[in-house]
Amino acid sequence: MESNRKLKMAIAFASVAALSVFFSLHYRRRRKQRSRRCACYLRADSKPQDSFRRVLADNSYSPFKHLKLEDGDSSYSHPYEAEITALLDCPQLEFTFYPDEKIPTTRDTYTWVETEQQLNELADILIKERVFAVDTEQHSLRSFLGFTALMQISTQDEDYLIDTIKLHDAMGILRPVFSETSICKVFHGADNDVLWLQRDFHIYVVNLFDTAKACDILSKPQRSLAYLLETYCGITTNKLLQREDWRQRPLPQDMVQYARTDACYLLYVARCLVGELKQKENESCFDDELHFVLEACRRSNMICFQRYMKDIEAAPGESAASSIISRHLNGQGGESDDFKAQFQDMVRRLCSWRELMARVHDESLRFVLSDQAIVALASKVPTTTTDIFDTIRQADFNTDSLSSSMPSPSPVVYSHMDGFCDLLQERIDNCNEISLVVLQKCLGQDGTCPLSVFNYSVLVNFTMRSTNKVVSRQNGTKSLKQVSRKASRELFVKKFSCKSPVYHNCRIYANDGRLLCYCDRRKLEWYLHRGLAKLVEDDPPAVMLLFEPKGRPEDEDNEFYIQRKKNICVGCGEGNHYLRYRIIPSCYRMHFPEHLKSHRSHDIVLLCVDCHEVAHAAAEKYKGKIAEEFGIPLFVRNIVDLRDDHVASEPCAMGINFEQAGISPLELRTAAMALIRHGQRMPQKRREELTQIVMRFYGGRDISNADLERALLVGMSSHERRRLEKKRGLSLKHSNGGIIPDKRQIGSTKKMMISSTVNRSKVETVDVSFSEEEQQYVNEEITDQVETEPINPGMEPEAPAHDNNNENTICYTSQNGNLQNEGLDLGDSRNDETQPTHNPKLSLLGHGPHGKQVVDHILKEYGEDGIGVFCQRWRQVFVEAINPRFLPAGWDIKHSGRRDFGEFSVYNPIKKALAEAAKS
């Protein structure tokens, strides 16, 4: 009996334990499933396009903006319309597609292009060609708009495969090649390729020959590339490979072979088709009226006129819903009106949710939810998670067109199941509310989905549409405007923060084994490549110098440079993102003597975005105090161009109010740019206002278009000029006019006045004339153009050039309104002795000469010790603003930045003097 009782107790305990384990595992599994559904799959499943730093066509509802060239046309028009029109009028047919009648064979080697250097080298090769073949491979399943995953280019001698995923942000390098009118680009079926190149890279094809258009004219039984390859080359290709995932790297050998085949035989196929077109011309009895080759070229170049445009709908998913409803209800009969109304409403809900999810996650519509699944869900309206999954799986299983590799249901549905159930159970009233709820849950303040360059604009664009709309406050949510502000910060962090560690903590030892400093890999490689050091350790790398260094850390009594440094924000310790911050602003430091700034990282620290914003605000405030203390204005306030001799020499006697006559450099440039770009299209009143602003700079006289172009350059540094030329699509050496002023105006821009002091009697002049190369180019251009240049209607002709005894003056007034003015005798060499050389890095659009004048004043009054005190003041400002808790050991407000240069340094005074002597 006792044994039976013990046995029963043991069985009871075992049963309880088994049940406990069962329920525990069940609970954990349910909780894990629930947690997996709450977290978006994208946080663990990255995609190749996540590496794109910039996309021209995002997933928002805003229109696509095309490349804008210098002529000021709208960014929604075709930038090369004139060039394509000229080709239609006069086609270029002097080139030879393929030099040999023999069928080409597949080359043994090809070039895989995956670096910017290789892409630049390829551009240099292609620009010298007369013709080359192009093909692209797209990926659309795991992308909302799709993107170019591979580009194949074949010349008569070489095949190139370009990794457009890795080089996505650099593909603009090939833009000049594709827009060059003298080079023929051979495509097959270019209608889509032309649009895709515009969408992804702003590449516009000019001078195109499409072999598919030639097939149409020749009335070929088929126009596919596979047919042409088999007919002319005897090559059979597997077109199923076109549907493969071209994102994968490395590409399998069969996909590489397929990609090469499409392009390398295309030039030979084009040669054969052109030969048949010429033969058809000879056989035709209408030679004078029909030219088949010209017609093929005309039809091909008409494709170039196409412009990529986004499909923008009034409501998300509206067109897809209408199509599904039309297809389904037209084939069905006998349903009640209530069922039809419920079905249509559910289809619209599902299509709206699907499109928004596809835009947010950058997935195709069919990947998120197939049309067949939408019909099944709208017909059955399942309520439980299991029923929903089963309905989707069954609908996808019955669809032959879906790839077997696609998951069903998709990760989008699975990870956002809660919202999907609310949608089916009609807890959300209308489609507009669906949009707000989806964006809030996915991209809101506590959103489940990561932000990217693809979906960020979806949020911002919807915020603009839904101004002042707030999502339900019962859930504690905030307005989309606040959400977009946070999203903007996160995108800024992703785009501009350092993408790799700043401190590599590599070590440099002296030849006696003592540690000299920590540095990055690049500096280590500099010593190794020149044979000045030997590698002593690999991980982390360390080198020993093979010469006696000029100085050692103990000489400076500073341990900062022999400390390991962490890649974190020195203010708050944030380690996920950081930016470099210069404690001493660059506008001052760039003018320090070389031995006080070269190779000194003490005053360059890492800050997160938030700390960077605080430090920058404090620095800008302190700059104002510096300007007030030294009496050197922070900004150039007003500028005016006096071209009349009498006014220039006697401004005060004339009673001119320069406070009203002048204009700020930035305001002048903004007004001139607006008039150049949109002057003919803007309202008359606004055009007159902007014209008056520019006229104030020119002393009130009438202005011409040339004056507007010259006004763009006033006060700009050489770097800003290059940026302007790049933005307007110009090159200084290849422009036919552009922003280069004409010959009659060059004399008036030789000398400028800068208001840098409060004392009116102290006036400084700087030389802002063009460089020797630019001057020579301008003279050559004007020689060809000045006699034929018409004067714009309504503009007075320019005054003749002054001789050397006359004066041309540009006057500047400072922030406090004091006038700085002096007549400049352009022919008097005595003035040149007292005029400081203009630094081309200086810009009047920002702080202008303020930084240089402050540093020059300190050096003159206090010497290099004054620079040291000046740096200490800036470090104190930084410490008070940030209260940094994570500064490297050895960082000190009283740090001395002075250093001596060794014999191998490019800044060694003796070596520098020899280099300058060699140049002269």
Coordinates of N, CA and C in Angstrom, one line a residue, residues 142-273:
R142 N 12.3 43.7 -54.5 CA 12.5 44.2 -53.1 C 12.8 45.7 -53.1
S143 N 12.1 46.4 -54.0 CA 12.2 47.9 -54.0 C 10.9 48.5 -54.6
F144 N 10.5 49.6 -54.0 CA 9.2 50.2 -54.5 C 9.3 50.7 -55.9
L145 N 10.3 51.5 -56.2 CA 10.4 52.0 -57.6 C 11.4 51.2 -58.4
G146 N 12.1 50.3 -57.8 CA 13.1 49.6 -58.5 C 14.4 50.4 -58.6
F147 N 15.5 49.7 -58.9 CA 16.8 50.4 -59.1 C 17.7 49.6 -60.0
T148 N 18.7 50.2 -60.6 CA 19.6 49.6 -61.5 C 20.7 48.9 -60.7
A149 N 20.7 47.5 -60.9 CA 21.7 46.7 -60.1 C 23.0 46.5 -60.8
L150 N 23.0 46.6 -62.2 CA 24.2 46.3 -62.9 C 24.1 47.0 -64.3
M151 N 25.2 47.6 -64.8 CA 25.3 48.2 -66.1 C 26.4 47.5 -66.9
Q152 N 26.0 47.1 -68.1 CA 27.0 46.5 -69.0 C 27.4 47.4 -70.1
I153 N 28.6 47.7 -70.3 CA 29.1 48.5 -71.4 C 30.1 47.8 -72.2
S154 N 30.0 47.7 -73.5 CA 31.0 47.1 -74.4 C 31.4 48.0 -75.5
T155 N 32.7 48.1 -75.6 CA 33.3 48.8 -76.8 C 33.7 47.8 -77.8
Q156 N 34.4 48.2 -78.8 CA 34.8 47.3 -79.9 C 35.9 46.4 -79.4
D157 N 36.5 46.8 -78.2 CA 37.7 46.0 -77.7 C 37.5 45.4 -76.3
E158 N 36.6 45.9 -75.5 CA 36.6 45.5 -74.1 C 35.1 45.5 -73.6
D159 N 34.9 44.6 -72.6 CA 33.6 44.5 -71.9 C 33.8 45.0 -70.5
Y160 N 32.8 45.8 -70.0 CA 32.8 46.4 -68.7 C 31.5 46.0 -68.0
L161 N 31.6 45.5 -66.8 CA 30.4 45.3 -65.9 C 30.6 46.3 -64.7
I162 N 29.6 47.2 -64.6 CA 29.7 48.2 -63.5 C 28.8 47.8 -62.4
D163 N 29.3 47.8 -61.2 CA 28.5 47.5 -60.0 C 27.8 48.8 -59.6
T164 N 26.6 49.0 -60.1 CA 25.9 50.2 -59.8 C 25.3 50.3 -58.4
I165 N 25.3 49.2 -57.7 CA 24.9 49.2 -56.3 C 26.0 49.9 -55.5
K166 N 27.2 49.4 -55.6 CA 28.3 49.9 -54.9 C 28.7 51.3 -55.3
L167 N 28.5 51.6 -56.6 CA 28.8 53.0 -57.1 C 27.6 53.8 -57.4
H168 N 26.5 53.5 -56.7 CA 25.3 54.3 -56.9 C 25.5 55.8 -56.8
D169 N 26.2 56.2 -55.8 CA 26.3 57.7 -55.5 C 27.3 58.3 -56.4
A170 N 28.1 57.5 -57.2 CA 29.2 58.1 -58.0 C 28.9 57.9 -59.5
M171 N 27.7 57.4 -59.9 CA 27.4 57.1 -61.3 C 27.3 58.4 -62.1
G172 N 27.1 59.5 -61.5 CA 27.1 60.8 -62.2 C 28.4 61.0 -63.0
I173 N 29.4 60.3 -62.7 CA 30.7 60.5 -63.4 C 30.5 60.2 -64.9
L174 N 29.6 59.3 -65.2 CA 29.3 58.9 -66.6 C 28.4 59.8 -67.3
R175 N 27.8 60.8 -66.6 CA 26.8 61.7 -67.2 C 27.3 62.4 -68.5
P176 N 28.5 63.0 -68.4 CA 29.0 63.7 -69.7 C 29.2 62.7 -70.9
V177 N 29.5 61.5 -70.6 CA 29.7 60.5 -71.7 C 28.4 60.2 -72.4
F178 N 27.3 60.0 -71.6 CA 26.0 59.6 -72.2 C 25.4 60.8 -72.8
S179 N 25.7 62.0 -72.4 CA 25.1 63.2 -73.0 C 25.9 63.8 -74.2
E180 N 27.1 63.2 -74.5 CA 27.9 63.7 -75.6 C 27.3 63.3 -76.9
T181 N 27.0 64.3 -77.7 CA 26.3 64.1 -79.0 C 27.1 63.4 -80.0
S182 N 28.5 63.5 -79.9 CA 29.3 62.8 -80.9 C 29.5 61.3 -80.7
I183 N 29.0 60.8 -79.6 CA 29.2 59.4 -79.3 C 27.8 58.7 -79.4
C184 N 27.7 57.6 -80.2 CA 26.5 56.9 -80.4 C 26.4 55.8 -79.3
K185 N 25.3 55.7 -78.6 CA 25.1 54.7 -77.6 C 24.1 53.7 -78.2
V186 N 24.4 52.4 -78.3 CA 23.6 51.4 -78.9 C 22.9 50.6 -77.7
F187 N 21.6 50.6 -77.8 CA 20.7 49.9 -76.9 C 19.9 48.9 -77.6
H188 N 19.2 48.0 -76.9 CA 18.1 47.2 -77.5 C 16.9 47.4 -76.6
G189 N 15.8 47.9 -77.1 CA 14.7 48.2 -76.3 C 15.0 49.2 -75.3
A190 N 15.3 50.4 -75.7 CA 15.9 51.4 -74.7 C 14.8 52.2 -74.0
D191 N 13.5 51.9 -74.3 CA 12.5 52.7 -73.7 C 12.6 52.8 -72.2
N192 N 12.8 51.6 -71.6 CA 12.9 51.6 -70.1 C 14.2 52.0 -69.6
D193 N 15.3 51.6 -70.3 CA 16.6 51.9 -69.9 C 16.9 53.4 -69.7
V194 N 16.3 54.1 -70.7 CA 16.5 55.6 -70.7 C 15.9 56.2 -69.5
L195 N 14.7 55.7 -69.1 CA 14.0 56.2 -67.9 C 14.7 55.8 -66.6
W196 N 15.2 54.6 -66.6 CA 15.8 54.1 -65.4 C 17.1 54.8 -65.1
L197 N 17.9 55.2 -66.1 CA 19.1 55.9 -66.0 C 18.8 57.3 -65.4
Q198 N 17.7 57.9 -65.9 CA 17.3 59.2 -65.4 C 16.9 59.1 -63.9
R199 N 16.1 58.1 -63.6 CA 15.6 58.0 -62.3 C 16.7 57.7 -61.2
D200 N 17.7 56.9 -61.6 CA 18.7 56.5 -60.6 C 19.9 57.4 -60.5
F201 N 20.3 58.0 -61.7 CA 21.6 58.7 -61.7 C 21.6 60.0 -62.4
H202 N 20.4 60.5 -62.8 CA 20.4 61.7 -63.6 C 21.2 61.6 -64.9
I203 N 21.3 60.4 -65.4 CA 22.0 60.2 -66.7 C 21.1 60.3 -67.8
Y204 N 21.3 61.2 -68.8 CA 20.4 61.4 -70.0 C 21.2 60.9 -71.2
V205 N 20.5 60.1 -72.0 CA 21.1 59.5 -73.2 C 20.8 60.5 -74.4
V206 N 21.9 60.9 -75.0 CA 21.8 61.7 -76.2 C 22.6 61.0 -77.3
N207 N 22.0 60.9 -78.5 CA 22.5 60.1 -79.7 C 22.4 58.6 -79.4
L208 N 21.3 58.1 -79.7 CA 20.9 56.7 -79.4 C 20.6 56.0 -80.7
F209 N 21.0 54.7 -80.7 CA 20.6 53.8 -81.8 C 20.0 52.6 -81.1
D210 N 18.7 52.3 -81.4 CA 18.0 51.2 -80.7 C 17.8 50.1 -81.8
T211 N 18.4 49.0 -81.6 CA 18.2 47.9 -82.5 C 16.8 47.4 -82.6
A212 N 16.0 47.6 -81.6 CA 14.6 47.2 -81.6 C 13.8 48.1 -82.6
K213 N 14.1 49.3 -82.7 CA 13.5 50.2 -83.7 C 13.9 49.8 -85.1
A214 N 15.1 49.4 -85.3 CA 15.6 48.9 -86.6 C 14.8 47.7 -87.0
C215 N 14.5 46.8 -86.0 CA 13.7 45.6 -86.3 C 12.3 46.0 -86.8
D216 N 11.7 47.0 -86.1 CA 10.4 47.4 -86.5 C 10.4 47.9 -88.0
I217 N 11.4 48.7 -88.4 CA 11.4 49.2 -89.8 C 11.6 48.0 -90.8
L218 N 12.4 47.0 -90.3 CA 12.7 45.9 -91.2 C 11.6 44.8 -91.2
S219 N 10.6 45.1 -90.3 CA 9.4 44.1 -90.2 C 9.9 42.7 -89.8
K220 N 10.8 42.7 -88.9 CA 11.3 41.4 -88.4 C 10.2 40.6 -87.7
P221 N 10.2 39.3 -87.8 CA 9.1 38.5 -87.2 C 9.1 38.6 -85.6
Q222 N 10.3 38.9 -85.1 CA 10.4 39.1 -83.7 C 11.4 40.3 -83.5
R223 N 11.3 41.0 -82.3 CA 12.1 42.1 -82.1 C 12.9 41.9 -80.8
S224 N 12.9 40.7 -80.2 CA 13.6 40.5 -78.9 C 15.1 40.3 -79.2
L225 N 15.9 40.7 -78.2 CA 17.4 40.5 -78.4 C 17.8 39.1 -78.5
A226 N 17.0 38.2 -77.8 CA 17.4 36.8 -77.9 C 17.2 36.3 -79.4
Y227 N 16.2 36.8 -80.1 CA 16.0 36.4 -81.5 C 17.1 36.9 -82.3
L228 N 17.6 38.2 -82.1 CA 18.6 38.8 -82.9 C 20.0 38.1 -82.7
L229 N 20.2 37.7 -81.4 CA 21.5 37.0 -81.1 C 21.5 35.6 -81.8
E230 N 20.4 35.0 -81.8 CA 20.3 33.6 -82.4 C 20.4 33.7 -83.9
T231 N 19.8 34.8 -84.5 CA 19.7 34.9 -85.9 C 21.1 35.3 -86.5
Y232 N 21.7 36.3 -85.9 CA 23.0 36.9 -86.5 C 24.3 36.3 -85.9
C233 N 24.2 35.8 -84.7 CA 25.4 35.4 -84.0 C 25.4 33.9 -83.6
G234 N 24.2 33.2 -83.8 CA 24.1 31.8 -83.4 C 24.3 31.6 -81.9
I235 N 23.9 32.6 -81.1 CA 24.0 32.5 -79.7 C 22.6 32.3 -79.1
T236 N 22.5 31.3 -78.2 CA 21.3 31.1 -77.4 C 21.5 31.5 -76.0
T237 N 20.6 32.4 -75.5 CA 20.7 32.9 -74.1 C 19.5 32.4 -73.3
N238 N 19.7 32.3 -72.0 CA 18.6 31.9 -71.1 C 18.0 33.2 -70.5
K239 N 16.8 33.6 -71.1 CA 16.2 34.8 -70.7 C 15.6 34.7 -69.3
L240 N 15.5 33.5 -68.7 CA 15.0 33.4 -67.4 C 15.9 34.0 -66.4
L241 N 17.2 34.1 -66.8 CA 18.2 34.8 -65.9 C 17.9 36.3 -65.7
Q242 N 17.1 36.8 -66.6 CA 16.7 38.2 -66.4 C 15.9 38.5 -65.2
R243 N 15.2 37.4 -64.7 CA 14.4 37.5 -63.5 C 15.2 37.2 -62.2
E244 N 16.4 36.9 -62.3 CA 17.2 36.5 -61.1 C 17.5 37.8 -60.3
D245 N 17.9 37.5 -59.1 CA 18.2 38.6 -58.2 C 19.6 39.2 -58.5
W246 N 19.6 40.3 -59.2 CA 20.9 40.9 -59.7 C 21.5 41.7 -58.6
R247 N 21.0 41.7 -57.4 CA 21.6 42.4 -56.2 C 22.7 41.5 -55.6
Q248 N 22.7 40.3 -55.8 CA 23.6 39.4 -55.1 C 25.1 39.6 -55.6
R249 N 26.0 39.6 -54.6 CA 27.4 39.8 -54.9 C 28.2 38.7 -54.1
P250 N 29.1 38.0 -54.8 CA 29.4 38.1 -56.2 C 28.4 37.4 -57.0
L251 N 28.3 37.9 -58.3 CA 27.3 37.3 -59.2 C 27.8 35.9 -59.6
P252 N 26.9 34.9 -59.7 CA 27.2 33.6 -60.3 C 27.8 33.7 -61.7
Q253 N 28.6 32.7 -62.1 CA 29.2 32.8 -63.4 C 28.2 32.8 -64.5
D254 N 27.1 32.1 -64.4 CA 26.1 32.1 -65.5 C 25.4 33.4 -65.7
M255 N 25.3 34.2 -64.6 CA 24.7 35.5 -64.7 C 25.7 36.5 -65.2
V256 N 27.0 36.3 -64.9 CA 28.0 37.2 -65.5 C 28.1 37.0 -67.0
Q257 N 28.0 35.7 -67.4 CA 28.1 35.4 -68.8 C 26.9 35.9 -69.6
Y258 N 25.7 35.8 -69.0 CA 24.5 36.4 -69.6 C 24.6 37.9 -69.7
A259 N 25.1 38.6 -68.7 CA 25.2 40.0 -68.8 C 26.2 40.5 -69.9
R260 N 27.3 39.7 -70.0 CA 28.3 40.1 -71.0 C 27.7 39.8 -72.4
T261 N 27.0 38.8 -72.6 CA 26.5 38.4 -73.9 C 25.5 39.5 -74.4
D262 N 24.7 40.0 -73.5 CA 23.7 41.0 -74.0 C 24.4 42.2 -74.6
A263 N 25.5 42.6 -74.1 CA 26.2 43.8 -74.6 C 27.2 43.6 -75.6
C264 N 28.0 42.6 -75.4 CA 29.2 42.4 -76.3 C 28.9 42.1 -77.8
Y265 N 27.7 41.5 -78.0 CA 27.3 41.2 -79.4 C 26.4 42.3 -80.0
L266 N 26.1 43.3 -79.2 CA 25.1 44.3 -79.6 C 25.6 45.1 -80.8
L267 N 26.9 45.5 -80.7 CA 27.5 46.3 -81.8 C 27.5 45.6 -83.1
Y268 N 27.8 44.3 -83.1 CA 27.8 43.5 -84.3 C 26.4 43.4 -84.8
V269 N 25.4 43.2 -84.0 CA 24.0 43.1 -84.4 C 23.5 44.4 -85.0
A270 N 24.0 45.5 -84.4 CA 23.6 46.9 -85.0 C 24.2 47.0 -86.4
R271 N 25.5 46.5 -86.6 CA 26.1 46.6 -87.9 C 25.3 45.8 -88.9
C272 N 24.8 44.6 -88.5 CA 24.1 43.8 -89.5 C 22.7 44.5 -89.8
L273 N 22.1 45.1 -88.8 CA 20.8 45.7 -89.1 C 20.9 46.9 -89.9

